[in-house]
Structures are given as C-alpha cells and as structure tokens.
Coordinates of C-alpha atoms in Angstrom, one line a residue:
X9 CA 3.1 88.9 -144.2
X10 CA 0.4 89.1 -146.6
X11 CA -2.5 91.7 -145.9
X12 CA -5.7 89.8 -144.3
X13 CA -7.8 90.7 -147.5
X14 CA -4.9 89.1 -149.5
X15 CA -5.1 86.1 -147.9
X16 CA -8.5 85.8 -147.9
X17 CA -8.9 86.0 -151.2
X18 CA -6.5 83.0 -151.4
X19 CA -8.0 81.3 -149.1
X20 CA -11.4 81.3 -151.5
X21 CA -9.2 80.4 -154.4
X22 CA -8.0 77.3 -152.7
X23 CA -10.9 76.2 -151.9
X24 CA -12.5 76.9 -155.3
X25 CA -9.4 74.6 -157.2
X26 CA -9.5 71.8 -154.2
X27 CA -13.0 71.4 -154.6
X28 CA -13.2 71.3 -158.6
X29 CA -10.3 68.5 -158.2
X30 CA -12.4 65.9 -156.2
X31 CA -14.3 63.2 -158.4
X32 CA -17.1 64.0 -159.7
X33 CA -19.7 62.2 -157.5
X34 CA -18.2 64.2 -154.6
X35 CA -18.1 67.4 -156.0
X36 CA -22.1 66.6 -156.6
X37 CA -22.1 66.4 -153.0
X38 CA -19.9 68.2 -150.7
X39 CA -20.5 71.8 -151.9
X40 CA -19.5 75.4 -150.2
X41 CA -22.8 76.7 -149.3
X42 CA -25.0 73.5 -149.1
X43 CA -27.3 74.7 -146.7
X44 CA -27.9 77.9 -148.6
X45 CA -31.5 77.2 -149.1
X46 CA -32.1 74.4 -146.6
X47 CA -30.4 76.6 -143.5
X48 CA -29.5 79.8 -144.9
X49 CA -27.2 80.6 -141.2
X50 CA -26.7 77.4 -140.4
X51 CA -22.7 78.6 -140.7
X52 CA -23.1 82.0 -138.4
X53 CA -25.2 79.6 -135.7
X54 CA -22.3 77.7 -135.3
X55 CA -20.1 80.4 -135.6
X56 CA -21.8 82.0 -132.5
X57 CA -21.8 78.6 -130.6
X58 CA -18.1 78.5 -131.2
X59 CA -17.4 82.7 -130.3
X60 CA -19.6 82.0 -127.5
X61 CA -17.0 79.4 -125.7
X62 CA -14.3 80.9 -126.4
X63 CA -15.0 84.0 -125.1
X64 CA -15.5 81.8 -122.0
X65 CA -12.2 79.6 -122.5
X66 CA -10.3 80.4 -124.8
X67 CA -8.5 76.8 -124.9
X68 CA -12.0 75.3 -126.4
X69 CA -10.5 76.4 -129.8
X70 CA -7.4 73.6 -130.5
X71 CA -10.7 71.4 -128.7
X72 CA -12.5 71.8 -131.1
X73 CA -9.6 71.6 -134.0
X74 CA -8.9 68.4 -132.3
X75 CA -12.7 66.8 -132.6
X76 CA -12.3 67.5 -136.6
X77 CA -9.2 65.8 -137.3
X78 CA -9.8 62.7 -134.8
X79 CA -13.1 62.4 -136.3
X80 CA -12.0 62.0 -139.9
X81 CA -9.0 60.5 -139.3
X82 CA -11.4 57.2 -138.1
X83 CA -13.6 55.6 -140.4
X84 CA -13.9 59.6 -142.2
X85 CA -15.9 62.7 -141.6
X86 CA -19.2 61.3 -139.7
X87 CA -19.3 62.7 -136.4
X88 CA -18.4 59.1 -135.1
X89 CA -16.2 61.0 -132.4
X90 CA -19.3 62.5 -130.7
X91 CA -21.4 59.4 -130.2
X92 CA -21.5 58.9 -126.7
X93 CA -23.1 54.9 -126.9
X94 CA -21.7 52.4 -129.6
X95 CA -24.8 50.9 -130.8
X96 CA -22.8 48.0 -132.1
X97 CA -21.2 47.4 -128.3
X98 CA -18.4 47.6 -126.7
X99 CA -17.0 51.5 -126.4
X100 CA -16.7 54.4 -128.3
X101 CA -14.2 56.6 -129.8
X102 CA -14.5 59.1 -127.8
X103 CA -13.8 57.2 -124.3
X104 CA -10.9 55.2 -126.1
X105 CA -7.6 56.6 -124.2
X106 CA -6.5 58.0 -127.5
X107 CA -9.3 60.6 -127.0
X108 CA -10.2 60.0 -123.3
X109 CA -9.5 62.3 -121.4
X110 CA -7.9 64.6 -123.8
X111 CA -11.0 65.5 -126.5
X112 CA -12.9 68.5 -125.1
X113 CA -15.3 70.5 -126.8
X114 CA -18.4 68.5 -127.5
X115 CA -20.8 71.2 -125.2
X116 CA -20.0 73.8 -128.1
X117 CA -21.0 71.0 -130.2
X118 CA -24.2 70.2 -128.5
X119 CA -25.1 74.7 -127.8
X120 CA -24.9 74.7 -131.6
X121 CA -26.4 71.0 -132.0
X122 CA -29.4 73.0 -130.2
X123 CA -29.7 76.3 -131.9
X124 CA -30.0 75.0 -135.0
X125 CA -32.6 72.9 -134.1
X126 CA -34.4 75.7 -132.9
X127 CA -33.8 77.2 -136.5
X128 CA -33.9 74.9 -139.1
X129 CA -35.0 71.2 -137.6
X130 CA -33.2 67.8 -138.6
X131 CA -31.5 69.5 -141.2
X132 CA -27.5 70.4 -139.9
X133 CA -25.4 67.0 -139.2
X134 CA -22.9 67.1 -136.6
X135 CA -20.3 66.3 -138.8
X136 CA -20.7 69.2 -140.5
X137 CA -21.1 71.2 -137.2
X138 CA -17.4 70.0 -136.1
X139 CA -16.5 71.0 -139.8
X140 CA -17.6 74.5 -139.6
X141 CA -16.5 74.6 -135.8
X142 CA -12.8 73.5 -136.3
X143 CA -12.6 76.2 -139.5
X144 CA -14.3 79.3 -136.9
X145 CA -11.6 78.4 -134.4
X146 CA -8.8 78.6 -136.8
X147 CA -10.2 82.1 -137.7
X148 CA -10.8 83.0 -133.6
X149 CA -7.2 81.9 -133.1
X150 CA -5.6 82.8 -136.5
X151 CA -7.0 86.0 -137.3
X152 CA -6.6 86.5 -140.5
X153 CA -7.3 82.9 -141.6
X154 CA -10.7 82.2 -143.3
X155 CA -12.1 79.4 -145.6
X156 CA -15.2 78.3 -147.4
X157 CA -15.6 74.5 -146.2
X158 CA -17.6 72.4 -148.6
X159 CA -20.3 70.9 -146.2
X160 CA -23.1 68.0 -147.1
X161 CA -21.5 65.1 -144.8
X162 CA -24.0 63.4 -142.8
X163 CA -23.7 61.3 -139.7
X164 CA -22.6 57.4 -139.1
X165 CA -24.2 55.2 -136.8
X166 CA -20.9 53.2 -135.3
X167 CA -18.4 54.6 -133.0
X168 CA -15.8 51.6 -132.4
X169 CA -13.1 52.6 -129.6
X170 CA -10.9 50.0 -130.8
X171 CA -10.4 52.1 -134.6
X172 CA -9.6 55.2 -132.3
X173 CA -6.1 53.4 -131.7
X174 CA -5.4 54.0 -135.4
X175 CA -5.1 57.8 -134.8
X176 CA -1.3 58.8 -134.8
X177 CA -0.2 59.5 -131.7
X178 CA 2.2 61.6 -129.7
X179 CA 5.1 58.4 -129.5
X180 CA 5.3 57.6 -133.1
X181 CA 8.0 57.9 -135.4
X182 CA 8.8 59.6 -138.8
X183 CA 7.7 57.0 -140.8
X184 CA 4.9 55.8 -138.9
X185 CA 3.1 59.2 -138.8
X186 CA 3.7 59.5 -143.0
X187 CA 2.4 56.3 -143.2
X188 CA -0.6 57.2 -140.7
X189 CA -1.7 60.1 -143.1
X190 CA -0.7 58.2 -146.5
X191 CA -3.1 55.9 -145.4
X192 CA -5.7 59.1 -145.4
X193 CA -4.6 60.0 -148.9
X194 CA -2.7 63.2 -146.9
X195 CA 0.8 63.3 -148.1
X196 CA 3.9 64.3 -146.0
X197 CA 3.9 67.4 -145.7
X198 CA 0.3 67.8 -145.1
X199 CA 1.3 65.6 -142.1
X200 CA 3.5 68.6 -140.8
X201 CA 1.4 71.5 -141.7
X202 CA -1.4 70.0 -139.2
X203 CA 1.1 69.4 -136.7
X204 CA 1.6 73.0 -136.7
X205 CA -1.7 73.5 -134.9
X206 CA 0.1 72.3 -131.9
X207 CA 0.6 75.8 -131.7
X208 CA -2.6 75.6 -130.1
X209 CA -3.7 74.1 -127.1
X210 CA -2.8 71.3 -124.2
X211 CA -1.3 67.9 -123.3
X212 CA -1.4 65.5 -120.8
X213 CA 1.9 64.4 -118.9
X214 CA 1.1 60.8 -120.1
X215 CA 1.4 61.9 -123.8
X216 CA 5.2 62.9 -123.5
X217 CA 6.7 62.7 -119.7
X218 CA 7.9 58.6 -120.3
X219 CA 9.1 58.9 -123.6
X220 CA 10.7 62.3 -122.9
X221 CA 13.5 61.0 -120.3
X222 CA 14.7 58.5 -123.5
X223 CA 15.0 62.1 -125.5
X224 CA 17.3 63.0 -122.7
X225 CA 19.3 60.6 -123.3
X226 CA 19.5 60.6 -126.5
X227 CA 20.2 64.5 -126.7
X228 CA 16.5 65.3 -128.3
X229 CA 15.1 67.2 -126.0
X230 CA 16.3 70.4 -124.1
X231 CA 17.4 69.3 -120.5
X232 CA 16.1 72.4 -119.0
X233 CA 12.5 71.7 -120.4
X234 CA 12.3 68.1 -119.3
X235 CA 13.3 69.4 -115.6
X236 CA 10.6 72.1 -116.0
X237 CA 8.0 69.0 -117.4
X238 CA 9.8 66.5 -114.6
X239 CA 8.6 69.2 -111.9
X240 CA 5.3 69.5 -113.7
X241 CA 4.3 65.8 -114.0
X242 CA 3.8 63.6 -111.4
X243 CA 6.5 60.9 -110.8
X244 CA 3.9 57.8 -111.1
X245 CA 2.0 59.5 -114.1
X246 CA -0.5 57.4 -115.9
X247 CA -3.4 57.4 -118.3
X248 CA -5.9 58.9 -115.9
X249 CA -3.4 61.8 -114.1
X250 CA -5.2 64.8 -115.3
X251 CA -2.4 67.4 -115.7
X252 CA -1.7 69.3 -118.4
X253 CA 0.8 71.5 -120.3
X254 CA 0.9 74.2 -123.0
X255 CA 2.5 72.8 -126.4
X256 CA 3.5 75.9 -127.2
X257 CA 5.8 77.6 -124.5
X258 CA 5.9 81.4 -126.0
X259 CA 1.8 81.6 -127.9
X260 CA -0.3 79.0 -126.7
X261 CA -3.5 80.7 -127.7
X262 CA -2.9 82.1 -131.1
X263 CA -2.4 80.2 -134.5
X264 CA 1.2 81.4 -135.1
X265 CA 4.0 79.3 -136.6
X266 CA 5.3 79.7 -133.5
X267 CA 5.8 75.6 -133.2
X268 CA 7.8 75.3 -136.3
X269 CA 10.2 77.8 -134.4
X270 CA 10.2 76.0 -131.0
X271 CA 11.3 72.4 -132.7
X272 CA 14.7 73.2 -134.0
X273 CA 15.3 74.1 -130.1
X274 CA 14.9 71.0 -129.1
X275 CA 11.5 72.1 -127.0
X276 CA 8.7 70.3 -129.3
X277 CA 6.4 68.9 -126.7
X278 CA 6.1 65.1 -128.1
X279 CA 8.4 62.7 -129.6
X280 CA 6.5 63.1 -132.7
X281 CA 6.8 66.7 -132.8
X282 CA 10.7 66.1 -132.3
X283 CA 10.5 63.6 -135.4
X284 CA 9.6 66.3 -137.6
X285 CA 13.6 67.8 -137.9
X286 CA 14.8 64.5 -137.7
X287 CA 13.8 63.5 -141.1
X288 CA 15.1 65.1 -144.0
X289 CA 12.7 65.7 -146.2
X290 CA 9.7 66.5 -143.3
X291 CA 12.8 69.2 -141.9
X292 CA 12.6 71.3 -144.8
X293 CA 9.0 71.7 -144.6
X294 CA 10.1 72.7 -140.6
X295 CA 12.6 75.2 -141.9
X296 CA 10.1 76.7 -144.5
X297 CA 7.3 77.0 -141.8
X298 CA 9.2 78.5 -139.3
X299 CA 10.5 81.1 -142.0
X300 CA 7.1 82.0 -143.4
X301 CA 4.3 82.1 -141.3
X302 CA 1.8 83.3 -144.5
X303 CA 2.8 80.3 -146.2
X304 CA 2.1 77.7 -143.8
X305 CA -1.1 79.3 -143.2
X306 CA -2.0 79.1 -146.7
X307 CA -1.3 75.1 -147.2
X308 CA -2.9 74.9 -143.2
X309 CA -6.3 75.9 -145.3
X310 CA -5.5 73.6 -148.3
X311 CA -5.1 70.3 -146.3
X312 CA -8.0 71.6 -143.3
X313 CA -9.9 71.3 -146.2
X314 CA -8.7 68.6 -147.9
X315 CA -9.0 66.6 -144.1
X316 CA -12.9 67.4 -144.4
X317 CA -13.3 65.4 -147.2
X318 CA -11.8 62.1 -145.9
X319 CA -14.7 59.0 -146.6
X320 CA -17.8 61.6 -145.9
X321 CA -21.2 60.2 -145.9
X322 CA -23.2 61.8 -148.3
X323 CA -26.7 61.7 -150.2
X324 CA -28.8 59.0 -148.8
X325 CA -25.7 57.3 -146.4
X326 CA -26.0 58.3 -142.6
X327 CA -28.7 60.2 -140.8
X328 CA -29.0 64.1 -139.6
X329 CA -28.8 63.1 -135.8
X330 CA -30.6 65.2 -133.5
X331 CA -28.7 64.9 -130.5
X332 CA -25.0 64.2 -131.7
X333 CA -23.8 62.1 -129.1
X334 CA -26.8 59.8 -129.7
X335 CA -27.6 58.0 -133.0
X336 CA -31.4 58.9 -133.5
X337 CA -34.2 56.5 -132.4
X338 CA -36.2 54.5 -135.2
X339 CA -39.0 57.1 -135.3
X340 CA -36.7 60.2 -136.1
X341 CA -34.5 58.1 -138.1
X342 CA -37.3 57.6 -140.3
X343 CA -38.6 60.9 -140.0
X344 CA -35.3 62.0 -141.1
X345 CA -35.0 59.6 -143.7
X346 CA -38.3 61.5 -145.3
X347 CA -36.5 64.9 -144.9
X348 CA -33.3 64.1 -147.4
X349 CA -35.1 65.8 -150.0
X350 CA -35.1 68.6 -148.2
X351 CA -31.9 68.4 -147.5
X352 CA -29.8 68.0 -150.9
X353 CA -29.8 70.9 -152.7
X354 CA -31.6 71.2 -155.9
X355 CA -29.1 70.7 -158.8
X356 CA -26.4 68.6 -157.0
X357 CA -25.1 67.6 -159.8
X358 CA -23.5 71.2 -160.8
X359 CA -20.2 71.9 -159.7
X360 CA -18.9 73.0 -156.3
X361 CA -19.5 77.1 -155.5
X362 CA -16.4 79.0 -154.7
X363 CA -18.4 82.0 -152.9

C-alpha cells in the first residue's frame, strides 16, 4: 500500500487536474480554498464539528458520507437534503422514505452550522458544510485519505420529497444504477467506487430483508447470512421498523475495501451491491478493488470530488442560510444578499488553487 504522505500528495494532484478540467465558468467559481479570506478556518470548524461526533458515535461518519451524496444526487449540491420545511409544499427530501429514517447526521451539521456563525457570520453555506463534512469523515474513517474540496456552492430554496425517489436505491439493477449516475454525468465505474463506501455504516431491514429471500432462491445470496438477517429482521418488517445492520460484516467502521472482498462471497448486503459481480464490465472494477485497496482509494477521491460538483449554485444563485434546515427569512435573505461581495473571492476569474 502506498505510504500516507504518498497518497496524499496524489490526492492534491487529483484534485489540482479535476478541477482545471471543469468549464471555465465553474472553475471561476468552485475553488480549493474559497473561504481563505472570507473564513480563513471555516474548514478546521467543521472539521472539529465532525471529530467532535464521532468521538461520540463513531457511525455519524458513513451519516454524514450519506447527506453529501443524497444531496447532490437531487437537484445538485445545495443543501436541499437539510431543509426541514418545503417552502414550495408538500414534503421534503429529507422525510421522503428514501432518506427517512435512514439519513442521520444533520446535528453535526447544525454544531458546525453554529460555530461558524459564531466565527465568521452569513458567510459558510451548508452545502459546503456537508462537503467539507463528508471529505473529514473519509479521512476519520480512512486514515490516510485526504483531499482539497473546491468549495463556493451556495444554498437552494426547494426541497421536493417527491425528486428524493430519484436516488438509486438498494433494489435496483445493473443497468438502472449506471443509468442513475449517467444521468449525473458519473460514469460506471464511478458508480462502483462509491458503492464501496458501504464499507461504512448501517441499513435498515426494509432496504434488503424482502428482496433478499428472492436472492435465496436464486443462489445470490449466502444462505447462512440471510438466516443470520431472517433472525435479525422482524417477520412483518416495513418502512418504519427501525432495525438495523452493519453492511460490512468483518470492518464496519473503517474505510477499507473491505466490501469489494465481501461481494464475490455472496454476503453484499443489498441487491444492488450483489449487481455489482453480476455484470461484466462493473465485476472487473469489483475484482480490481478488492485486489488494491490504494487504488480504489485513489479514484474514491477523484469521483468524491467530482460528486461535489454536480449542478452547484454559485455566484449570485441561492442564499448562505443561517440555520440549514430553514431557508432564511426575507430580512436575512436580503441581508445576505448584500454580503455576496463579501463572499466571492477577489479574482474569481483565476484558475482553481491546488494547495
């Protein structure tokens, strides 16, 4: 494996050639280090926010990798996921049963939400928050994994439950979940590099348990493992039974490629983990995972990155909420509004830092 220095120092280099490949009006935009004059720690605030839970529970961590991804993957990078109210109507992503009960996480968002207040006011969106948190829980879980994310995004103003149901979810097939991230402009194999942070965390019994006894059948899934998950899971399981299981047998706390291992076995958690040997072309992206744990590690930055910078609001779009599961009220919109000179950074139109 590749020394932790080494890696790194690759990690800055990918960073450095993904961000000078985006268009130029983006690269104007999302930069590594935006906040270094607006919020010189606005990253080691939320750093501590995130450190701070998970010294507490460590679990928060694939929480918080979760928030990112469902975030971006509806309607792009603008802290939709946290807004507790639709101001449109109707509800939000978050309590959409994609996301409800599963996403957890948004109190690390709010302690840091707070402390930056307290440090440099209307200034930090919570998009970039879940940015910055999702990257410090890789490194937490990861250990030797550490990336630069280009930040700038500011917040939306709609949270539409109804888009959450676009997220690709734990019963879809091959094709469906290439399709589901082709649609994000993330190829295929992107697609199975962040499944690989399954490593990390939980899942409900009503994610797998129903569509796991048709695996059985079918010779998909390892018999002893769906009598461990049959004792586990209630028999009338549902949407609202609020048990839960590792997705990772052997290291469900650390950001191995532990998962990539586990699949050939038969003992991915979900029938869309499962779909990932089943398909040719997705299998040999499996078999070079599970063979090279650096390797995976270094494409997991690439397309964490490259996630981040799905349809961001930017410039003048959004707002800088001050509570992120509210949109702001007319007043501090406005108030807000007057602040986006403060906000972008003198020279935007220079090329994305690599620091």
């Amino acid at each position: 494996m590749a020394s932790s220095s080494g890696l790194a120092g690759l990690a800055v280099l990918v960073t450095a050639v993904l961000c000078l490949q985006l268009p130029a009006a983006s690269r104007a935009q999302l930069q590594v280090g935006f906040y270094d004059t607006t919020c010189p720690n606005a990253e080691s605030i939320v750093q501590q926010a995130v450190a701070d839970a998970f010294a507490t529970n460590s679990g928060v961590a694939a929480g918080l990798i979760r928030l990112h991804f469902h975030d971006c993957f509806v309607n792009g990078c603008d802290a939709s996921v946290l807004l507790s109210v639709n101001p449109a109507g109707g509800d939000p992503e978050r309590d959409a049963p994609p996301n409800n009960p599963s996403l957890r996480g948004f109190e690390v968002v709010d302690a840091a939400r707070a402390a930056l207040e307290q440090s440099c006011p209307s200034t930090v969106s919570c998009a970039d928050i879940l940015a910055f948190a999702a990257r410090d829980s890789i490194n937490l879980t990861g250990s030797d994994v550490f990336y630069q994310v280009p930040s700038g995004r500011r917040d939306g103003s709609v949270s539409n439950g109804t888009l959450a149901f676009t997220l690709p979810g734990p019963n879809l097939t091959a094709e469906e979940l290439v399709k589901g991230f082709a649609d994000r402009n993330m190829t295929a194999e992107e697609m199975v590099v962040l499944s690989g942070t399954h490593t990390l965390g939980r899942s409900h019994c009503s994610s797998f348990i129903v569509r796991n006894r048709e695996r059985l059948a079918s010779g998909t899934i390892s018999p002893a493992y769906q009598a461990l998950l049959e004792t586990l899971c209630p028999a009338n399981t549902n949407q609202t039974t609020n048990v839960t299981t590792e997705i990772d047998l052997s290291t469900p706390t650390v950001l191995d490629n532990n998962y990539y291992k586990l699949l050939p076995l038969n003992l991915g958690l979900h029938f869309s983990d499962d779909q990932l040997i089943r398909n040719a072309t997705l299998k040999d992206s499996v078999d070079a995972f599970a063979a090279n744990e650096t390797l995976w590690k270094e494409k997991l930055v690439a397309a964490m990155i490259k996630m981040g910078e799905i349809q961001p609001k930017t410039g003048a779009e959004g707002e800088i909420r001050l509570n992120c599961s509210i949109v702001n009220m007319a007043s501090s919109s406005s108030s807000s509004s007057a602040r986006l000179i403060e906000v972008l950074r003198p020279g935007s139109d220079s090329e994305v830092a690599s620091s």
